[in-house]
PDB file of C-alpha atoms and ligand atoms in Angstrom:
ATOM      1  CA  UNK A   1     -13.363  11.172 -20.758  1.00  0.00           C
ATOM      2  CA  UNK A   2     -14.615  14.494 -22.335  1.00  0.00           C
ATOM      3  CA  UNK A   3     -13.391  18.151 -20.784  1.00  0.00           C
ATOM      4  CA  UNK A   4     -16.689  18.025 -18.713  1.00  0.00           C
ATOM      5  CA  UNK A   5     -16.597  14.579 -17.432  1.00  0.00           C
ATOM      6  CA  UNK A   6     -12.831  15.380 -16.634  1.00  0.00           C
ATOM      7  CA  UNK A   7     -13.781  18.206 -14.679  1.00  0.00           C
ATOM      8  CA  UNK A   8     -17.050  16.393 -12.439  1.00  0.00           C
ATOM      9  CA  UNK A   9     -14.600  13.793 -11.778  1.00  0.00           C
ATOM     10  CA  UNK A  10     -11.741  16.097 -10.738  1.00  0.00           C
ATOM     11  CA  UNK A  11     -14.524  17.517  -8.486  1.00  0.00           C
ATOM     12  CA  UNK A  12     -15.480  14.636  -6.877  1.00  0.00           C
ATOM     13  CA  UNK A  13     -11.681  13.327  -6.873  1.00  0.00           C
ATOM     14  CA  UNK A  14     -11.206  16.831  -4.586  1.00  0.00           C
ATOM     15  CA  UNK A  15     -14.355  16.517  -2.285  1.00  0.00           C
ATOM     16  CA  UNK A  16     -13.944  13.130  -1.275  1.00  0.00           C
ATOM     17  CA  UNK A  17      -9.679  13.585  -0.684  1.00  0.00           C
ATOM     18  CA  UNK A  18     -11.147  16.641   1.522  1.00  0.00           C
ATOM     19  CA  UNK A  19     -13.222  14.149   3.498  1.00  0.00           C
ATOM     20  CA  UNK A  20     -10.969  11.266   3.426  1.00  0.00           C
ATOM     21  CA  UNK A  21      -8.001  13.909   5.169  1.00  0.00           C
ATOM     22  CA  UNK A  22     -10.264  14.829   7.214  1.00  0.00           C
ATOM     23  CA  UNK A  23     -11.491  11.438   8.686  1.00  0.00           C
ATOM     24  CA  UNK A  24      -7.832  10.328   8.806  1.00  0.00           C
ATOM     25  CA  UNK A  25      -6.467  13.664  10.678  1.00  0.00           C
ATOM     26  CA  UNK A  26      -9.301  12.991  13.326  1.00  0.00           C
ATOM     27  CA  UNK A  27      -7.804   9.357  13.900  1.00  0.00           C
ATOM     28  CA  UNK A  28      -4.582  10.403  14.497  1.00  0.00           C
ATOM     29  CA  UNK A  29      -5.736  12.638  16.972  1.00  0.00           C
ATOM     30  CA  UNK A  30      -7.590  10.091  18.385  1.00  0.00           C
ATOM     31  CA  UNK A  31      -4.674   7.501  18.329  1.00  0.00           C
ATOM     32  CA  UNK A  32      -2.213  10.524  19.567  1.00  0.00           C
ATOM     33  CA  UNK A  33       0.128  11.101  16.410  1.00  0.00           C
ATOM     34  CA  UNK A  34      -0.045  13.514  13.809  1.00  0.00           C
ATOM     35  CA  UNK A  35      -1.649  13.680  10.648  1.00  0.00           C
ATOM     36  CA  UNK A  36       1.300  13.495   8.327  1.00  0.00           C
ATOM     37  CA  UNK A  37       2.561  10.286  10.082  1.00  0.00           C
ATOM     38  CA  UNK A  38       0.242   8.685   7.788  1.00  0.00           C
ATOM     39  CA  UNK A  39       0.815   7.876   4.279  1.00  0.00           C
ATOM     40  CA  UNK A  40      -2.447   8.291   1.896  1.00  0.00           C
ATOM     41  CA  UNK A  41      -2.150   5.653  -1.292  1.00  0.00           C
ATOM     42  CA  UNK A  42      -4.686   5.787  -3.883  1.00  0.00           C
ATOM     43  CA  UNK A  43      -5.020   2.355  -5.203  1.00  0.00           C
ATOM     44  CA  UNK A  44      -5.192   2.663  -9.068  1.00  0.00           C
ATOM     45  CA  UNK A  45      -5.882  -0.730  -9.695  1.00  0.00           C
ATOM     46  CA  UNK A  46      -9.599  -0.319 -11.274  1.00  0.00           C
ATOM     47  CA  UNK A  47      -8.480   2.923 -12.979  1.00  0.00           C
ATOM     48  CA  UNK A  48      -6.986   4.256 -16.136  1.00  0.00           C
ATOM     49  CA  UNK A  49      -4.124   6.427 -16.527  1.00  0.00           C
ATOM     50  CA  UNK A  50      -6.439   9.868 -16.992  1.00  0.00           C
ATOM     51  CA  UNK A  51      -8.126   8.808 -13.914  1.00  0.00           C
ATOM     52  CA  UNK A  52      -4.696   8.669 -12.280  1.00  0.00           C
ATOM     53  CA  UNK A  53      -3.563  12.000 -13.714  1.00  0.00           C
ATOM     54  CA  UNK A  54      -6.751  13.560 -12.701  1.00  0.00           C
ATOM     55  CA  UNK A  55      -5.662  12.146  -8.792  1.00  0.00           C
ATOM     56  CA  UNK A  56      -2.707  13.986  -9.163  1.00  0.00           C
ATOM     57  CA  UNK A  57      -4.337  16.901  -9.753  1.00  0.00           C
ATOM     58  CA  UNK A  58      -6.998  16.407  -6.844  1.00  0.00           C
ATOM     59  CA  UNK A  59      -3.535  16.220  -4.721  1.00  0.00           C
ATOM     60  CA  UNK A  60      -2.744  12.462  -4.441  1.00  0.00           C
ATOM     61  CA  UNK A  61       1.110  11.762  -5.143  1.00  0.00           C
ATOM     62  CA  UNK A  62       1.615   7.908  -4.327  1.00  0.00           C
ATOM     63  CA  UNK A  63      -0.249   4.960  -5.901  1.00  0.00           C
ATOM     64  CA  UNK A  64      -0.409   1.340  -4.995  1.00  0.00           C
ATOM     65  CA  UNK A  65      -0.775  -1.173  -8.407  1.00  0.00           C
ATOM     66  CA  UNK A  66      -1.609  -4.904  -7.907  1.00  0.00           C
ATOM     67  CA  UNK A  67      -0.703  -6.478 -11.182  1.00  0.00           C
ATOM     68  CA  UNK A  68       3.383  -5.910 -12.455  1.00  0.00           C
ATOM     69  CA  UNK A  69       1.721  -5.830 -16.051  1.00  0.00           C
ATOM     70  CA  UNK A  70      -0.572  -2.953 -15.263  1.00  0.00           C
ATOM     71  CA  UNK A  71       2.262  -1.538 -13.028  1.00  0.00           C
ATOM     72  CA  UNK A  72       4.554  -1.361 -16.221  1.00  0.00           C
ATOM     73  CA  UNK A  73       1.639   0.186 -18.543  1.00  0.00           C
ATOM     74  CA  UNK A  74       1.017   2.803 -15.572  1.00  0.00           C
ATOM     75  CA  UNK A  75       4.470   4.042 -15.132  1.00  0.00           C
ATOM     76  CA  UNK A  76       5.504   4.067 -18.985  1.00  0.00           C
ATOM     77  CA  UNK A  77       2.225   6.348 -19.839  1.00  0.00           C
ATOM     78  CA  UNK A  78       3.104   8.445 -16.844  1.00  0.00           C
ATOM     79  CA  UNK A  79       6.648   8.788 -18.197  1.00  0.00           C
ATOM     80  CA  UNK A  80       5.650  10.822 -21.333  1.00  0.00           C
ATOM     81  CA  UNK A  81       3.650  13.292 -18.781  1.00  0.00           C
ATOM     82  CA  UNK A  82       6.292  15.977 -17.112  1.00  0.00           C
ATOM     83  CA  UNK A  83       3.180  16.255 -14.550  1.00  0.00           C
ATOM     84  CA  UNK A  84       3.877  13.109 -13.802  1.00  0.00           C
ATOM     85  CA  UNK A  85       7.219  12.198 -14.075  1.00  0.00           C
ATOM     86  CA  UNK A  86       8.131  11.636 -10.291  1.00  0.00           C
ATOM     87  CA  UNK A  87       4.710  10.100  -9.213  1.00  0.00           C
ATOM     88  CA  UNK A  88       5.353   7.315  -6.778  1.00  0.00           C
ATOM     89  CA  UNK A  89       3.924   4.218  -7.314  1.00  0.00           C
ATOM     90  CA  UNK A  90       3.946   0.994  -4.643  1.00  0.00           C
ATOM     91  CA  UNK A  91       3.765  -2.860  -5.440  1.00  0.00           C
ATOM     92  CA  UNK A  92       0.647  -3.552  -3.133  1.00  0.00           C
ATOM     93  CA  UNK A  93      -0.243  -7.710  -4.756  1.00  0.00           C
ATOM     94  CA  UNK A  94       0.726 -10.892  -5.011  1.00  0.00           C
ATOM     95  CA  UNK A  95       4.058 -10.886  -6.978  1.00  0.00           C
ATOM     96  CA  UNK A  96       5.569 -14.077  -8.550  1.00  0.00           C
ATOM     97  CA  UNK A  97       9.061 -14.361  -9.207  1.00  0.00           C
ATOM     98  CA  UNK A  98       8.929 -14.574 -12.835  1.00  0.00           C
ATOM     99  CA  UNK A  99       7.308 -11.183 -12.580  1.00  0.00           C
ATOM    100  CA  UNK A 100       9.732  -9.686 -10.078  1.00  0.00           C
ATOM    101  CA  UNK A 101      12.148  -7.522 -12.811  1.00  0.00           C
ATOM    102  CA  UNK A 102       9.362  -5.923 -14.123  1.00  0.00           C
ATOM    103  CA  UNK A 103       8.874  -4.381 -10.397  1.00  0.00           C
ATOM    104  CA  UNK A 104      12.325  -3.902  -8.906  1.00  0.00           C
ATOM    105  CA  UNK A 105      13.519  -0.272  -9.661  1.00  0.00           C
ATOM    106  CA  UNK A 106      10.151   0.922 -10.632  1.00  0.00           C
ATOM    107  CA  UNK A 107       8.152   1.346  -7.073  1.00  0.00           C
ATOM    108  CA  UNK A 108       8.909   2.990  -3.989  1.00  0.00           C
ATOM    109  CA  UNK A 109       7.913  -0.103  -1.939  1.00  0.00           C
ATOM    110  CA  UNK A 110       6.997  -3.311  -2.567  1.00  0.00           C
ATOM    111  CA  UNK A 111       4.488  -4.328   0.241  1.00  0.00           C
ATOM    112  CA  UNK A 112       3.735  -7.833  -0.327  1.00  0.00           C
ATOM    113  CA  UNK A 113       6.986  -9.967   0.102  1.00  0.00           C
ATOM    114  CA  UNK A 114       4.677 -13.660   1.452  1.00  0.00           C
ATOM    115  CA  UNK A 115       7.919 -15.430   1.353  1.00  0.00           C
ATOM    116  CA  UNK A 116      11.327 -16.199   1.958  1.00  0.00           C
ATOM    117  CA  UNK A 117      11.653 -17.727  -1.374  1.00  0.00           C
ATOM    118  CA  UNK A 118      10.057 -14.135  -3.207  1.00  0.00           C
ATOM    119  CA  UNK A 119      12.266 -12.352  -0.837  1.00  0.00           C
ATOM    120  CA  UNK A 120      15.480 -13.840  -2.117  1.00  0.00           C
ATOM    121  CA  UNK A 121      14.459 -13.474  -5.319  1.00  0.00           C
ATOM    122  CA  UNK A 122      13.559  -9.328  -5.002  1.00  0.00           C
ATOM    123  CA  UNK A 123      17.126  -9.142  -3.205  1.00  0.00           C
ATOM    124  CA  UNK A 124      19.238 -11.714  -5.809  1.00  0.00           C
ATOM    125  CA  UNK A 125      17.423  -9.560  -8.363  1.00  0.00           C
ATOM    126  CA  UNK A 126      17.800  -6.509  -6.996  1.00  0.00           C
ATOM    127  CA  UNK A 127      21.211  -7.370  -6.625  1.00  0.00           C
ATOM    128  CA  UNK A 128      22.433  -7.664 -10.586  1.00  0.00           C
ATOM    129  CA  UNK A 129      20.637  -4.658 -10.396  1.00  0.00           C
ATOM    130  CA  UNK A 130      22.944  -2.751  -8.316  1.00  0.00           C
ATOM    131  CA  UNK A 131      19.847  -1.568  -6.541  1.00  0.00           C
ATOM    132  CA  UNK A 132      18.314  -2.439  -2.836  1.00  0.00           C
ATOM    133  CA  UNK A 133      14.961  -2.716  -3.045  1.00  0.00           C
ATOM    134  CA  UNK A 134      12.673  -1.438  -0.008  1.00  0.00           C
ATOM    135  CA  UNK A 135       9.823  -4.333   0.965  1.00  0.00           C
ATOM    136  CA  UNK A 136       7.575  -4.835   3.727  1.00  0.00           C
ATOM    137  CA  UNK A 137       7.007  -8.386   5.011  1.00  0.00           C
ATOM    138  CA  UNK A 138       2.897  -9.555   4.152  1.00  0.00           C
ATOM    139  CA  UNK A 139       1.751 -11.208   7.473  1.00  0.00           C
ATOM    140  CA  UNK A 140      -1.403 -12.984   7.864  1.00  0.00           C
ATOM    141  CA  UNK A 141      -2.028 -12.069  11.070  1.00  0.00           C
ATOM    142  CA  UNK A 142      -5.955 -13.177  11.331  1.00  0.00           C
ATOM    143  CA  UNK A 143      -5.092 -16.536   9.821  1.00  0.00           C
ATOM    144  CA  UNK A 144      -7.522 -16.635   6.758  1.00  0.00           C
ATOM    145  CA  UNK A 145      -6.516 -19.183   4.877  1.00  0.00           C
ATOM    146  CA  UNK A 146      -7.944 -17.073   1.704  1.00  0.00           C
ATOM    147  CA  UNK A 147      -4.552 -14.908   2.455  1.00  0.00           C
ATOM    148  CA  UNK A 148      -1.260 -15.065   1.861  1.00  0.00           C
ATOM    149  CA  UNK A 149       1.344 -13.808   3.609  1.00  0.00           C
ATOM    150  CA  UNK A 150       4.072 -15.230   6.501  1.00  0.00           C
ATOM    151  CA  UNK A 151       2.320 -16.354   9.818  1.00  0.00           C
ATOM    152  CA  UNK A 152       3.426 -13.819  13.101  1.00  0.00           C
ATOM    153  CA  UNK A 153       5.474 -16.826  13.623  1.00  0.00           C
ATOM    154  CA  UNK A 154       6.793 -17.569  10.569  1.00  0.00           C
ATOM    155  CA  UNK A 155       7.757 -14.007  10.280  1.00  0.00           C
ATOM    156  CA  UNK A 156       9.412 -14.038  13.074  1.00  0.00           C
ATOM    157  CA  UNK A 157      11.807 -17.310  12.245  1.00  0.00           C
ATOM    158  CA  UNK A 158      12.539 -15.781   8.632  1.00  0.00           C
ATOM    159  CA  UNK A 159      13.712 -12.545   9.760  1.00  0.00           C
ATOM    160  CA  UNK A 160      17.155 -13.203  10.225  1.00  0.00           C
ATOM    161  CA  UNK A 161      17.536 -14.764   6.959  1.00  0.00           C
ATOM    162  CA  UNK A 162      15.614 -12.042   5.394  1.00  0.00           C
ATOM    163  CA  UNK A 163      17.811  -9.109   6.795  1.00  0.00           C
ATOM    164  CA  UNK A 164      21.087 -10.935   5.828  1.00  0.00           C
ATOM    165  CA  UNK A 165      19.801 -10.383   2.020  1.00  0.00           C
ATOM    166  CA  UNK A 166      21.854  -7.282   0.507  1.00  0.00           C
ATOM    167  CA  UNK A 167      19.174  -6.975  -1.957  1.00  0.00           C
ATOM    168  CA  UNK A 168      16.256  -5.772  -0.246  1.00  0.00           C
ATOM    169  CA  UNK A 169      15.785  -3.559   2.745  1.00  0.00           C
ATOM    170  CA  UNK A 170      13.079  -4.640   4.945  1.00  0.00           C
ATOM    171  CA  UNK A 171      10.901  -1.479   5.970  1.00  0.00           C
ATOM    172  CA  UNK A 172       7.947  -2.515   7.885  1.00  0.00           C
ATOM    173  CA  UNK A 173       4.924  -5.433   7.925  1.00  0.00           C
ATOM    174  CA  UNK A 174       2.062  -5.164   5.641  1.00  0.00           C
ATOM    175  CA  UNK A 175      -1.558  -7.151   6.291  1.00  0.00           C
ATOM    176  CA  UNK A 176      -4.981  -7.673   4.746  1.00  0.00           C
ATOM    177  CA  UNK A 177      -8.071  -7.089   7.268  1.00  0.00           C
ATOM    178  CA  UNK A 178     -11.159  -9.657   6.937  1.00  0.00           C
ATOM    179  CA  UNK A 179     -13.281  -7.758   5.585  1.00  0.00           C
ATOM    180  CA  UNK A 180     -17.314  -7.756   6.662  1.00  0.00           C
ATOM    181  CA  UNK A 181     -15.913  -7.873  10.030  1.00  0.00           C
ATOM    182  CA  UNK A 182     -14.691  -4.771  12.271  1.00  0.00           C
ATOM    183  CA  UNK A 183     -13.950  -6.146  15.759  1.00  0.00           C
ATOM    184  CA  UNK A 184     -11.777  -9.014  13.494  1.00  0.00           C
ATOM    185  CA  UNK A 185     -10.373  -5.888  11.107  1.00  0.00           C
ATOM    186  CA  UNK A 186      -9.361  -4.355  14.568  1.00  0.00           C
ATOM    187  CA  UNK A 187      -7.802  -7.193  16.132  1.00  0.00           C
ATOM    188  CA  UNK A 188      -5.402  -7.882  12.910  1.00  0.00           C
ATOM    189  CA  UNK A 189      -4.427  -4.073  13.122  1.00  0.00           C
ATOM    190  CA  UNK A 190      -3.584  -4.278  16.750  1.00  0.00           C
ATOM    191  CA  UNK A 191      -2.249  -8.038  15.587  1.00  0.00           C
ATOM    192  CA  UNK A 192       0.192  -6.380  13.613  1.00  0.00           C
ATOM    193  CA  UNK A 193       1.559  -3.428  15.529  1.00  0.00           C
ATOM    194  CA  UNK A 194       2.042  -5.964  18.109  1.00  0.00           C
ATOM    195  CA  UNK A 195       4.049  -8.089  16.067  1.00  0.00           C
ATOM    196  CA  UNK A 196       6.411  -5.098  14.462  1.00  0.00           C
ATOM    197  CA  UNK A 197       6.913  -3.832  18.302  1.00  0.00           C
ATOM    198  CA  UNK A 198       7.748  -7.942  19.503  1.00  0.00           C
ATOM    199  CA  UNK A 199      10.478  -7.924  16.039  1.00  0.00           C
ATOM    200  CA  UNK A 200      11.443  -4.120  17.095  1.00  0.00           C
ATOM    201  CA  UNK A 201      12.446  -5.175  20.270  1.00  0.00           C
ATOM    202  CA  UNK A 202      14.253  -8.742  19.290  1.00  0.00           C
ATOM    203  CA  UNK A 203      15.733  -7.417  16.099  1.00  0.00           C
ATOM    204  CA  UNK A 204      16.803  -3.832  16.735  1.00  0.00           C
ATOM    205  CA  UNK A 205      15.021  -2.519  13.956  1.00  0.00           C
ATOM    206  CA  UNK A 206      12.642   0.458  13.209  1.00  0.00           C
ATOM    207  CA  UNK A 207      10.444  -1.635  11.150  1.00  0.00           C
ATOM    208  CA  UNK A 208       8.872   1.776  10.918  1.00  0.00           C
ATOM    209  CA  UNK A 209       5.929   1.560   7.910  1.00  0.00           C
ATOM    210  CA  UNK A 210       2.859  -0.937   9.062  1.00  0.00           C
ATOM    211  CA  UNK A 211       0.611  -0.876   6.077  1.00  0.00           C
ATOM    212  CA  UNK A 212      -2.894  -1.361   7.019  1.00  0.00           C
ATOM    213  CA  UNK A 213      -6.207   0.039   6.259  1.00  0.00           C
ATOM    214  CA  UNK A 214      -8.537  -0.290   2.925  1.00  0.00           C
ATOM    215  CA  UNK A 215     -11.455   1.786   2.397  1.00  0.00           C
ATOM    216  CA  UNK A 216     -13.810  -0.432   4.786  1.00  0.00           C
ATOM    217  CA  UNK A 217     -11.544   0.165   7.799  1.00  0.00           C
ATOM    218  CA  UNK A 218      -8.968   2.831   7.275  1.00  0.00           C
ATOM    219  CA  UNK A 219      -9.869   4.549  10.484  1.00  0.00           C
ATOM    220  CA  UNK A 220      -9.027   1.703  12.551  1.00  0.00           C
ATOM    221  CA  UNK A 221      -6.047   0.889  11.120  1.00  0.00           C
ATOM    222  CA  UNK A 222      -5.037   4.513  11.913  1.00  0.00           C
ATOM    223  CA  UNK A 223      -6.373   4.194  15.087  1.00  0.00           C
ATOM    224  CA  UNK A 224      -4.421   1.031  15.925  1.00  0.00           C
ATOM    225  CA  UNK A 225      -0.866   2.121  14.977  1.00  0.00           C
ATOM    226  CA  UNK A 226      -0.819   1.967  10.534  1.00  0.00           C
ATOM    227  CA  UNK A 227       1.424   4.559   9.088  1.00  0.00           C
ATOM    228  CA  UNK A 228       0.275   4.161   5.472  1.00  0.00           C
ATOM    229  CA  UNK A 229      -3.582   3.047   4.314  1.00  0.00           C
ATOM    230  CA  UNK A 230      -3.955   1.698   0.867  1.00  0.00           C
ATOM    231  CA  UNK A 231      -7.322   3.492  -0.588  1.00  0.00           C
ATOM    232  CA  UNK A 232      -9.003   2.320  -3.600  1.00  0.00           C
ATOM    233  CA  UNK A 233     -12.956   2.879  -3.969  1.00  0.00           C
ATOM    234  CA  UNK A 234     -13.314   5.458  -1.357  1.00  0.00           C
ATOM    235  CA  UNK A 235     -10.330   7.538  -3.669  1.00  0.00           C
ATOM    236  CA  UNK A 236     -11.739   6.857  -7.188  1.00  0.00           C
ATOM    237  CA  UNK A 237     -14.966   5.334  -7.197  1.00  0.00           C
ATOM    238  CA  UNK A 238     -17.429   7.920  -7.073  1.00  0.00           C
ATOM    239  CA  UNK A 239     -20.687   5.070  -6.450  1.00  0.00           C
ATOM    240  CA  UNK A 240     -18.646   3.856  -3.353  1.00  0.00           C
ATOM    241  CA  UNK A 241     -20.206   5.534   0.113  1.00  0.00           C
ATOM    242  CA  UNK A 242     -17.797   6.556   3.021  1.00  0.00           C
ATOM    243  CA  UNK A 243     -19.865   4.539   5.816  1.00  0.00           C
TER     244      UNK A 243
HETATM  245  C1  PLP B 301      -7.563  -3.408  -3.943  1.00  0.00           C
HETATM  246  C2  PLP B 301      -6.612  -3.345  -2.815  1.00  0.00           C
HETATM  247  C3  PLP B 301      -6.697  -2.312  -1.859  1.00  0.00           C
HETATM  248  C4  PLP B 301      -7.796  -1.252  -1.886  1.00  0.00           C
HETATM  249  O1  PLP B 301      -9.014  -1.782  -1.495  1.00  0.00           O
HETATM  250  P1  PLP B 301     -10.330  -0.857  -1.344  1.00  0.00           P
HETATM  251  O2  PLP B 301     -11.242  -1.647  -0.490  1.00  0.00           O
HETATM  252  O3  PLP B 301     -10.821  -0.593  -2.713  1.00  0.00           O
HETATM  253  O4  PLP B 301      -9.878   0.407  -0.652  1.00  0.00           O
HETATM  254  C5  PLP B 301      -5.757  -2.286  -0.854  1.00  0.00           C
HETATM  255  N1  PLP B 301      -4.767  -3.218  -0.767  1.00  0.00           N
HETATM  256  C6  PLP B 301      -4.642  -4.219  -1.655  1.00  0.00           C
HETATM  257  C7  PLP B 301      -3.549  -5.199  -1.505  1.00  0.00           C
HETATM  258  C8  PLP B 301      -5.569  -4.321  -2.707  1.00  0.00           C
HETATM  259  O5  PLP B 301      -5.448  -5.324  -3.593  1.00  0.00           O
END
């Protein structure tokens, strides 16, 4: 990007973060919490680092990756930037274990742990490590079988195992919506919080971050109970219309 395609970008960055705030301070109100319950992710996925560093500047400070490779090129260019030095980035896709130490130590969160097997490999990893890494369960609540992810029930068995692991501390649930579908969108939302306040009650635990929400259907994931939305075209792509 030039200076002035850096700048019309920064400006549209800005507008639609305005209007994106906005829309998500209204559904907390409407779901009775406050705004800053709710944590704002830009997914960088489709972007490059200037884009990123340009989302920085527009006010964004956390950013979901899909792809450990991409992850790793992200986080080494924003090393060399003071700017950016303590941006937070999130594991948001599919992870394999072969691809698991180039992940571990490097997010904040890693919000797609579909297994029992993955999750003993983050924690036996983490482990050697000397770190504990912080993970949110994937659930496929609507039962797509396009999606991966433990079943409500399957989540539910595993748990036990899954918090005996010193490796990883299990935060919250994560799910993917259907998408083309808002009634079934809602229904896995509400799916979900039902399903951390069932484990919340049989486990003791605060299970506190439910990550739910994508550009199609952020405000009902706010509205039924998610505490951190995961933002991609809506954030950077400037051809994508808030509906
Ligand atoms: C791409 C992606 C998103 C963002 O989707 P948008 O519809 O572009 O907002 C969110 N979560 C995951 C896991 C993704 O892969």
């Amino acid at each position: 990007m030039n200076e002035e395609e850096r700048g019309t970008y920064l400006d549209f960055l800005r507008g639609r973060r305005a209007e994106i705030l906005e829309r998500l301070a209204a559904a907390c109100v409407r779901s009775g919490r406050r705004a800053d319950d709710v944590l704002l992710l830009g997914v960088s996925k489709t972007v490059g680092i200037d884009e990123v560093a340009l989302a920085w500047e527009a006010g964004y400070r956390a950013f979901g990756e899909n792809r450990p490779q991409e992850l790793k090129r992200k986080l080494s260019a924003c090393a060399t930037s003071p700017k950016l030095a303590d941006v937070r980035f999130d594991m948001i896709g599919n992870l394999q274990t072969n691809k698991v130490n180039m992940v571990i130590g490097n997010v904040s969160l890693i919000h797609s742990v579909s297994s029992t097997h993955l999750a003993e490999a983050i924690s036996k990893r983490s482990v050697a490590r000397g770190i504990r890494s912080r993970v949110l369960l994937e659930v496929n609540v609507s039962g797509e079988e396009s999606k991966s992810g433990f079943t409500p029930d399957g989540a539910t068995t595993a748990l036990d195992a899954l918090l005996s692991l010193p490796g990883i501390d299990v935060r919250g649930l994560m799910t993917m919506a259907p998408r083309d579908d808002p009634d079934a969108a809602r229904r896995t939302f509400s799916g979900l919080r039902e399903l951390r306040d069932a484990l919340r009650g049989s486990h003791g635990l605060p299970l506190d971050v439910l990550s739910c929400g994508m550009s199609d259907d952020f405000e009902s994931a706010v509205e039924e109970g998610s505490t951190l939305v995961r933002l991609g075209r809506t954030v950077f792509d400037p051809s994508y219309a808030m509906g």
